[in-house]
Amino acid sequence: MLASLRSGDWLTEDRARIYALMIALFGAASLVFIWTTGGPMTDRFGRPIATDFSGMWTAGRMLVGGDAVGLFDPETHFAFQRQVFANPAVDVYGWHYPPFFLAVAALMGLLPYVPALIAWQASTFALYLAAVRAIAPPHRALLAVAIGFPAVFVTLGHGHNAFLTAGLLGFGLLLLPTRPVIAGICIGLLAYKPQFGLVLPVVMLLGWHVRAVLAAGVTVLAMAAGVTLWLGPEVWTAFLKGAVFTREVILEQGITGWAKIQSTFSAFRSFGAPLPLAYGAQFAVTGLVVATLALAAWRRADHRLVAALTATGALLATPYCLDYDMTILAVAVAFTAAHGVEKGFGPYEKTLLAAVWLLPLVARPGMMVTGVPIGVLVMALFFGVLAHRAFGPDLLRLSARWSPARG
């Protein structure tokens, strides 16, 4: 058995497709049951269907109604949600995004709740699938593996934006060497998730993707200018004030549960660490990730490995990474698979890829049951293996150059 895990021979095409389809069918059936056994806009547990989507949809409704500032205030926003769902006890979900993402929220707010949810998830899921198919090598099991990826159902269950994030990041990283302007636009659009922007400038600058850097910068500036002209400068003040609530209550107090936040910071907080220690540990991990990416980009490592490192590093480098954000791992797995199919896989690497693919299914419940931050540990292991692949030949040459036999 150990030999099979080492070689990865157990992971056949048929097994990959069957396992993925099993998870897809189970995930889809579970969501349909939960969503259709409640009210018109709530699930069987009395929560809004696709929980977190209600935060975006109600923010869009408030914006369409003329309240561009109140939606950033948790008390005002939560009161509006309870009014819309006609339930003072309904679960409420905040708006934590920069103002330029309000354009998307406004579009959703123009539609009734369920049609808006369907339009949102279908369009962003299509982008996610297109990115994975463009990155990964052609394979008969590819579509099933992409659809059955457990993070898909975590994202669907929350109605979240992780499909959009993975799609934009995937295309941005894929097109960096060949279509830098389009890549830069994709990466610039990702500014609605600023916590994942810690690593991207490093990779673009040290990889000397100057045109992509300029395109990304122009994209962000254009969005910021557009939303300021549209909603006024006071919207930025409201956003910064609302960000304090996000940092203090959501992140530092862990109101969503430490197991849902898949970061080094959250892991330390779950063990009872004080804020300075948790931030210090996160800072150390972030620094190591950024340094590794900087070296990989500067040394012109294989672009697929740099891309996989970037996608995984984006998750590791931020203290604010939730389990649905692991949809980004599909991008990392796709780039790694593309490199491995061409160059070959090392010992245990195919098995590790399977573990990373399965990770979103077990990360949160595993931590809730055992207290072990499984998600962070597996992502860190994956990042380390990718770094070894990226630097392996250089390290071997350096070792040979300074070996005793050569003096």
Coordinates of C-alpha atoms in Angstrom, one line a residue:
M1 CA 0.0 0.0 0.0
L2 CA 2.8 2.4 0.9
A3 CA 4.4 1.7 -2.5
S4 CA 1.2 2.6 -4.2
L5 CA 0.8 5.8 -2.3
R6 CA 4.4 6.7 -3.1
S7 CA 4.1 6.1 -6.8
G8 CA 0.5 7.4 -7.1
D9 CA -0.5 4.4 -9.2
W10 CA -3.7 4.0 -7.2
L11 CA -5.0 7.3 -8.7
T12 CA -6.2 5.9 -12.0
E13 CA -8.4 7.9 -14.4
D14 CA -11.4 5.8 -13.6
R15 CA -11.0 6.2 -9.9
A16 CA -10.6 10.0 -10.2
R17 CA -13.7 10.3 -12.3
I18 CA -15.8 8.0 -10.1
Y19 CA -14.7 9.6 -6.8
A20 CA -15.4 13.1 -8.2
L21 CA -18.8 12.2 -9.5
M22 CA -19.7 10.6 -6.2
I23 CA -18.9 13.8 -4.3
A24 CA -20.6 15.9 -7.0
L25 CA -23.8 13.8 -6.7
F26 CA -23.8 13.8 -2.9
G27 CA -23.0 17.5 -2.7
A28 CA -25.7 18.5 -5.2
A29 CA -28.3 16.3 -3.6
S30 CA -27.5 17.6 -0.1
L31 CA -27.8 21.2 -1.3
V32 CA -31.0 20.7 -3.2
F33 CA -32.6 18.9 -0.1
I34 CA -31.5 21.7 2.3
W35 CA -32.7 24.5 0.0
T36 CA -36.0 23.1 -1.1
T37 CA -37.3 22.0 2.3
G38 CA -37.5 25.5 3.8
G39 CA -39.3 28.7 2.8
P40 CA -39.2 30.7 -0.5
M41 CA -36.0 32.4 0.5
T42 CA -34.8 30.3 3.4
D43 CA -33.5 26.7 3.8
R44 CA -34.7 24.0 6.1
F45 CA -32.7 25.5 9.0
G46 CA -34.3 28.9 8.6
R47 CA -31.2 30.5 7.1
P48 CA -31.2 32.4 3.9
I49 CA -30.7 30.1 0.9
A50 CA -26.9 30.0 0.2
T51 CA -26.4 32.0 3.4
D52 CA -23.6 34.5 2.6
F53 CA -25.2 35.5 -0.7
S54 CA -27.9 37.2 1.3
G55 CA -25.3 39.7 2.5
M56 CA -24.3 40.7 -1.1
W57 CA -27.9 40.7 -2.4
T58 CA -29.2 42.9 0.4
A59 CA -26.3 45.2 0.0
G60 CA -27.2 45.5 -3.6
R61 CA -30.9 46.2 -2.7
M62 CA -29.8 48.9 -0.3
L63 CA -27.6 50.5 -3.0
V64 CA -30.4 50.4 -5.6
G65 CA -32.6 52.0 -2.9
G66 CA -30.1 54.9 -2.6
D67 CA -28.3 53.9 0.6
A68 CA -24.6 53.4 -0.5
V69 CA -23.2 54.3 2.9
G70 CA -25.6 52.4 5.3
L71 CA -24.8 49.0 3.8
F72 CA -21.2 49.3 5.2
D73 CA -22.6 49.7 8.7
P74 CA -23.3 46.3 10.2
E75 CA -26.3 47.3 12.4
T76 CA -28.0 49.1 9.5
H77 CA -27.3 46.3 7.0
F78 CA -28.4 43.5 9.4
A79 CA -31.6 45.4 10.2
F80 CA -32.4 45.6 6.5
Q81 CA -31.7 41.9 6.1
R82 CA -34.1 41.0 8.9
Q83 CA -36.7 43.2 7.3
V84 CA -36.3 41.7 3.8
F85 CA -36.5 38.2 5.2
A86 CA -39.4 39.1 7.5
N87 CA -37.7 37.4 10.4
P88 CA -36.0 39.2 13.3
A89 CA -34.1 36.0 14.2
V90 CA -32.8 35.1 10.7
D91 CA -29.1 34.7 10.3
V92 CA -27.4 37.8 9.0
Y93 CA -24.3 38.2 6.9
G94 CA -22.2 41.3 6.4
W95 CA -20.7 43.2 3.5
H96 CA -16.9 43.2 3.7
Y97 CA -15.8 44.3 0.3
P98 CA -14.3 47.5 -1.2
P99 CA -16.8 49.8 -2.9
F100 CA -16.0 48.8 -6.5
F101 CA -17.6 45.4 -5.9
L102 CA -20.9 47.2 -5.3
A103 CA -21.4 47.2 -9.1
V104 CA -21.9 43.4 -9.0
A105 CA -24.0 43.6 -5.9
A106 CA -26.3 46.2 -7.5
L107 CA -26.8 44.0 -10.5
M108 CA -27.8 41.1 -8.2
G109 CA -30.1 43.5 -6.2
L110 CA -32.1 44.2 -9.3
L111 CA -33.3 40.6 -9.4
P112 CA -35.4 38.6 -7.0
Y113 CA -33.4 36.6 -4.6
V114 CA -33.4 33.1 -6.1
P115 CA -33.0 34.2 -9.7
A116 CA -30.2 36.5 -8.6
L117 CA -28.5 33.6 -6.8
I118 CA -28.8 31.3 -9.9
A119 CA -27.5 34.0 -12.2
W120 CA -24.6 34.7 -9.9
Q121 CA -23.5 31.1 -9.3
A122 CA -24.0 29.9 -12.8
S123 CA -22.0 32.7 -14.4
T124 CA -19.1 32.6 -12.0
F125 CA -19.0 28.8 -12.0
A126 CA -18.7 28.9 -15.8
L127 CA -15.7 31.2 -15.4
Y128 CA -14.1 28.8 -12.9
L129 CA -14.6 25.8 -15.2
A130 CA -13.2 27.6 -18.1
A131 CA -10.1 28.6 -16.2
V132 CA -9.4 25.1 -14.9
R133 CA -9.9 23.6 -18.4
A134 CA -7.6 26.1 -19.9
I135 CA -4.8 25.4 -17.4
A136 CA -5.0 21.6 -16.9
P137 CA -3.9 19.1 -19.5
P138 CA -6.6 17.6 -21.7
H139 CA -8.0 14.6 -19.8
R140 CA -11.3 12.7 -20.0
A141 CA -11.7 12.9 -16.2
L142 CA -11.0 16.7 -16.1
L143 CA -14.5 18.0 -16.2
A144 CA -15.7 15.5 -13.5
V145 CA -12.7 16.4 -11.3
A146 CA -13.4 20.1 -11.6
I147 CA -17.1 19.8 -10.9
G148 CA -16.7 17.3 -8.1
F149 CA -14.0 19.4 -6.3
P150 CA -15.4 19.7 -2.8
A151 CA -14.8 23.4 -2.6
V152 CA -17.4 23.8 -5.4
F153 CA -20.1 22.7 -2.9
V154 CA -18.7 24.7 -0.1
T155 CA -18.9 27.8 -2.4
L156 CA -22.4 26.9 -3.6
G157 CA -23.6 26.3 -0.1
H158 CA -22.5 29.8 0.9
G159 CA -23.4 31.5 -2.4
H160 CA -20.0 33.1 -2.3
N161 CA -17.6 34.7 -4.8
A162 CA -14.9 32.0 -4.8
F163 CA -15.7 30.9 -8.3
L164 CA -15.1 34.4 -9.5
T165 CA -11.9 34.7 -7.5
A166 CA -10.5 31.3 -8.8
G167 CA -11.5 32.1 -12.4
L168 CA -9.9 35.6 -12.5
L169 CA -6.8 34.3 -10.7
G170 CA -6.5 31.3 -12.9
F171 CA -6.7 33.2 -16.2
G172 CA -4.5 36.0 -14.8
L173 CA -1.7 33.6 -13.9
L174 CA -2.2 31.5 -17.1
L175 CA -1.9 34.5 -19.4
L176 CA 0.9 36.4 -17.7
P177 CA 3.6 35.1 -20.1
T178 CA 1.6 35.4 -23.3
R179 CA -1.2 38.0 -22.9
P180 CA 0.1 40.3 -20.1
V181 CA -2.4 43.1 -20.6
I182 CA -5.4 40.7 -20.3
A183 CA -3.7 39.0 -17.4
G184 CA -3.2 42.3 -15.6
I185 CA -6.8 43.2 -16.1
C186 CA -7.9 39.9 -14.5
I187 CA -5.5 40.4 -11.6
G188 CA -6.6 44.0 -11.2
L189 CA -10.3 42.9 -11.0
L190 CA -9.3 40.7 -8.1
A191 CA -8.8 43.9 -6.0
Y192 CA -12.3 43.2 -4.5
K193 CA -10.5 40.5 -2.5
P194 CA -7.5 42.6 -1.3
Q195 CA -6.3 40.0 1.2
F196 CA -5.2 37.8 -1.7
G197 CA -3.3 40.7 -3.3
L198 CA -0.3 40.4 -0.9
V199 CA 1.6 38.0 -3.2
L200 CA 0.5 39.0 -6.7
P201 CA 2.6 42.2 -7.0
V202 CA 5.7 40.4 -5.9
V203 CA 5.3 37.7 -8.6
M204 CA 4.5 40.2 -11.3
L205 CA 7.3 42.7 -10.5
L206 CA 10.1 40.2 -9.9
G207 CA 8.9 38.1 -12.8
W208 CA 9.3 41.3 -14.8
H209 CA 5.7 41.3 -16.1
V210 CA 5.8 45.1 -16.5
R211 CA 2.8 45.3 -18.9
A212 CA 0.7 43.2 -16.6
V213 CA 1.6 45.4 -13.6
L214 CA 0.6 48.5 -15.5
A215 CA -2.6 46.9 -16.7
A216 CA -3.5 45.8 -13.2
G217 CA -2.7 49.2 -11.7
V218 CA -4.8 51.0 -14.4
T219 CA -7.7 48.6 -13.8
V220 CA -7.7 49.2 -10.0
L221 CA -7.4 53.0 -10.5
A222 CA -10.2 53.0 -13.1
M223 CA -12.5 51.0 -10.8
A224 CA -11.7 53.3 -7.8
A225 CA -12.3 56.4 -9.9
G226 CA -15.5 55.1 -11.4
V227 CA -17.1 54.1 -8.1
T228 CA -16.0 57.5 -6.5
L229 CA -17.7 59.4 -9.3
W230 CA -20.7 57.1 -9.1
L231 CA -21.3 57.0 -5.3
G232 CA -19.1 59.8 -3.9
P233 CA -16.0 59.9 -1.8
E234 CA -17.9 59.2 1.4
V235 CA -18.4 55.6 0.3
W236 CA -14.7 55.0 1.0
T237 CA -14.9 56.4 4.5
A238 CA -17.9 54.1 5.1
F239 CA -15.9 51.2 3.8
L240 CA -12.9 51.9 6.1
K241 CA -15.2 52.2 9.1
G242 CA -16.9 48.9 8.2
A243 CA -13.5 47.2 7.8
V244 CA -12.8 47.8 11.5
F245 CA -15.8 45.5 12.3
T246 CA -14.5 42.9 9.8
R247 CA -11.1 42.9 11.5
E248 CA -12.1 43.1 15.1
V249 CA -15.3 40.9 15.1
I250 CA -14.9 38.5 12.2
L251 CA -11.2 38.0 12.2
E252 CA -9.8 38.7 15.7
Q253 CA -12.8 37.4 17.7
G254 CA -13.5 34.6 15.2
I255 CA -17.3 35.0 15.3
T256 CA -17.7 32.7 12.3
G257 CA -15.7 30.0 14.1
W258 CA -11.9 29.4 14.1
A259 CA -12.4 26.2 12.0
K260 CA -14.0 28.2 9.2
I261 CA -11.0 30.6 8.9
Q262 CA -8.2 28.5 7.3
S263 CA -5.2 30.5 8.3
T264 CA -2.2 30.4 10.6
F265 CA -3.6 33.3 12.5
S266 CA -6.9 31.4 13.1
A267 CA -5.0 28.3 14.1
F268 CA -3.1 30.1 16.8
R269 CA -6.2 31.9 18.0
S270 CA -8.0 28.5 18.2
F271 CA -5.2 27.4 20.6
G272 CA -5.9 30.4 22.8
A273 CA -2.9 32.5 21.6
P274 CA -3.1 36.2 22.2
L275 CA -3.4 38.6 19.3
P276 CA 0.3 39.6 19.2
L277 CA 1.4 36.0 19.0
A278 CA -1.2 35.0 16.4
Y279 CA -0.3 38.0 14.2
G280 CA 3.4 37.3 14.7
A281 CA 3.0 33.7 13.6
Q282 CA 1.0 34.8 10.6
F283 CA 3.6 37.5 9.7
A284 CA 6.3 34.8 9.8
V285 CA 4.4 32.6 7.4
T286 CA 3.5 35.5 5.1
G287 CA 7.1 36.5 5.0
L288 CA 8.3 33.0 4.1
V289 CA 5.6 32.7 1.4
V290 CA 6.5 36.1 -0.1
A291 CA 10.2 35.3 0.0
T292 CA 9.7 32.0 -1.7
L293 CA 7.6 33.5 -4.4
A294 CA 10.0 36.3 -4.9
L295 CA 12.9 33.8 -5.4
A296 CA 10.8 31.7 -7.7
A297 CA 9.8 34.6 -9.9
W298 CA 13.3 36.1 -9.9
R299 CA 14.9 32.8 -10.9
R300 CA 12.4 32.3 -13.7
A301 CA 11.2 29.0 -12.4
D302 CA 8.8 27.1 -14.6
H303 CA 5.8 29.4 -15.0
R304 CA 3.3 26.6 -14.1
L305 CA 5.1 26.0 -10.7
V306 CA 5.2 29.7 -10.0
A307 CA 1.5 29.9 -10.7
A308 CA 0.7 27.0 -8.5
L309 CA 2.9 28.5 -5.7
T310 CA 1.2 31.9 -6.2
A311 CA -2.3 30.4 -5.9
T312 CA -1.4 28.4 -2.8
G313 CA 0.6 31.2 -1.3
A314 CA -2.2 33.6 -1.7
L315 CA -4.2 31.5 0.7
L316 CA -1.3 30.9 3.2
A317 CA -0.2 34.6 3.2
T318 CA -3.4 36.1 4.5
P319 CA -4.9 35.8 8.0
Y320 CA -8.4 36.0 6.5
C321 CA -8.9 32.9 4.4
L322 CA -12.2 31.0 4.8
D323 CA -12.9 27.5 3.7
Y324 CA -14.8 28.4 0.5
D325 CA -11.7 30.4 -0.6
M326 CA -10.0 27.0 -1.0
T327 CA -11.7 27.0 -4.4
I328 CA -8.5 28.7 -5.4
L329 CA -6.7 25.4 -4.8
A330 CA -8.3 24.1 -8.0
V331 CA -6.0 26.6 -9.9
A332 CA -2.9 25.4 -8.0
V333 CA -3.8 21.7 -8.6
A334 CA -4.5 22.3 -12.3
F335 CA -1.1 24.0 -12.8
T336 CA 0.7 21.3 -10.8
A337 CA -1.0 18.6 -12.9
A338 CA 0.0 20.3 -16.1
H339 CA 3.6 20.4 -15.0
G340 CA 3.6 16.9 -13.7
V341 CA 2.1 15.3 -16.8
E342 CA 4.9 16.8 -18.9
K343 CA 7.8 16.5 -16.5
G344 CA 6.7 13.5 -14.3
F345 CA 5.7 13.3 -10.7
G346 CA 8.0 12.8 -7.7
P347 CA 7.3 10.3 -4.9
Y348 CA 4.0 10.8 -3.2
E349 CA 3.2 13.9 -5.3
K350 CA 0.2 12.4 -7.0
T351 CA -1.2 11.3 -3.6
L352 CA -0.6 14.8 -2.2
L353 CA -2.5 16.3 -5.2
A354 CA -5.4 14.0 -4.3
A355 CA -5.2 15.1 -0.6
V356 CA -5.2 18.8 -1.7
W357 CA -8.2 18.2 -3.9
L358 CA -10.1 16.6 -1.0
L359 CA -9.0 19.2 1.5
P360 CA -12.0 21.5 1.4
L361 CA -14.2 18.6 2.4
V362 CA -12.3 17.8 5.6
A363 CA -10.6 21.0 6.6
R364 CA -13.4 22.6 8.6
P365 CA -15.0 19.5 10.1
G366 CA -11.6 18.0 10.8
M367 CA -10.5 21.0 12.8
M368 CA -13.9 21.1 14.6
V369 CA -13.5 17.5 15.7
T370 CA -9.8 17.3 16.4
G371 CA -8.7 20.9 16.9
V372 CA -5.9 20.3 14.4
P373 CA -5.6 23.0 11.6
I374 CA -5.6 20.4 8.8
G375 CA -6.2 22.9 6.1
V376 CA -3.2 25.1 6.9
L377 CA -0.9 22.1 7.4
V378 CA -1.8 20.5 4.1
M379 CA -1.6 23.7 2.2
A380 CA 1.8 24.4 3.8
L381 CA 3.0 20.9 2.9
F382 CA 1.8 21.4 -0.7
F383 CA 3.5 24.8 -0.9
G384 CA 6.8 23.2 0.3
V385 CA 6.6 20.4 -2.3
L386 CA 5.9 22.9 -5.0
A387 CA 8.9 25.0 -3.9
H388 CA 11.1 21.9 -3.9
R389 CA 10.0 21.2 -7.5
A390 CA 10.6 24.8 -8.5
F391 CA 14.1 25.0 -6.9
G392 CA 15.1 21.3 -7.0
P393 CA 17.5 21.5 -10.0
D394 CA 19.1 24.8 -8.7
L395 CA 19.6 23.3 -5.3
L396 CA 21.2 20.1 -6.8
R397 CA 23.5 22.2 -8.9
L398 CA 24.5 24.4 -5.9
S399 CA 25.1 21.3 -3.8
A400 CA 27.3 19.8 -6.5
R401 CA 29.2 23.0 -7.0
W402 CA 30.2 23.2 -3.3
S403 CA 30.6 19.5 -2.6
P404 CA 33.9 18.3 -0.9
A405 CA 34.7 16.2 -4.0
R406 CA 34.9 19.4 -6.0
G407 CA 36.7 21.4 -3.4

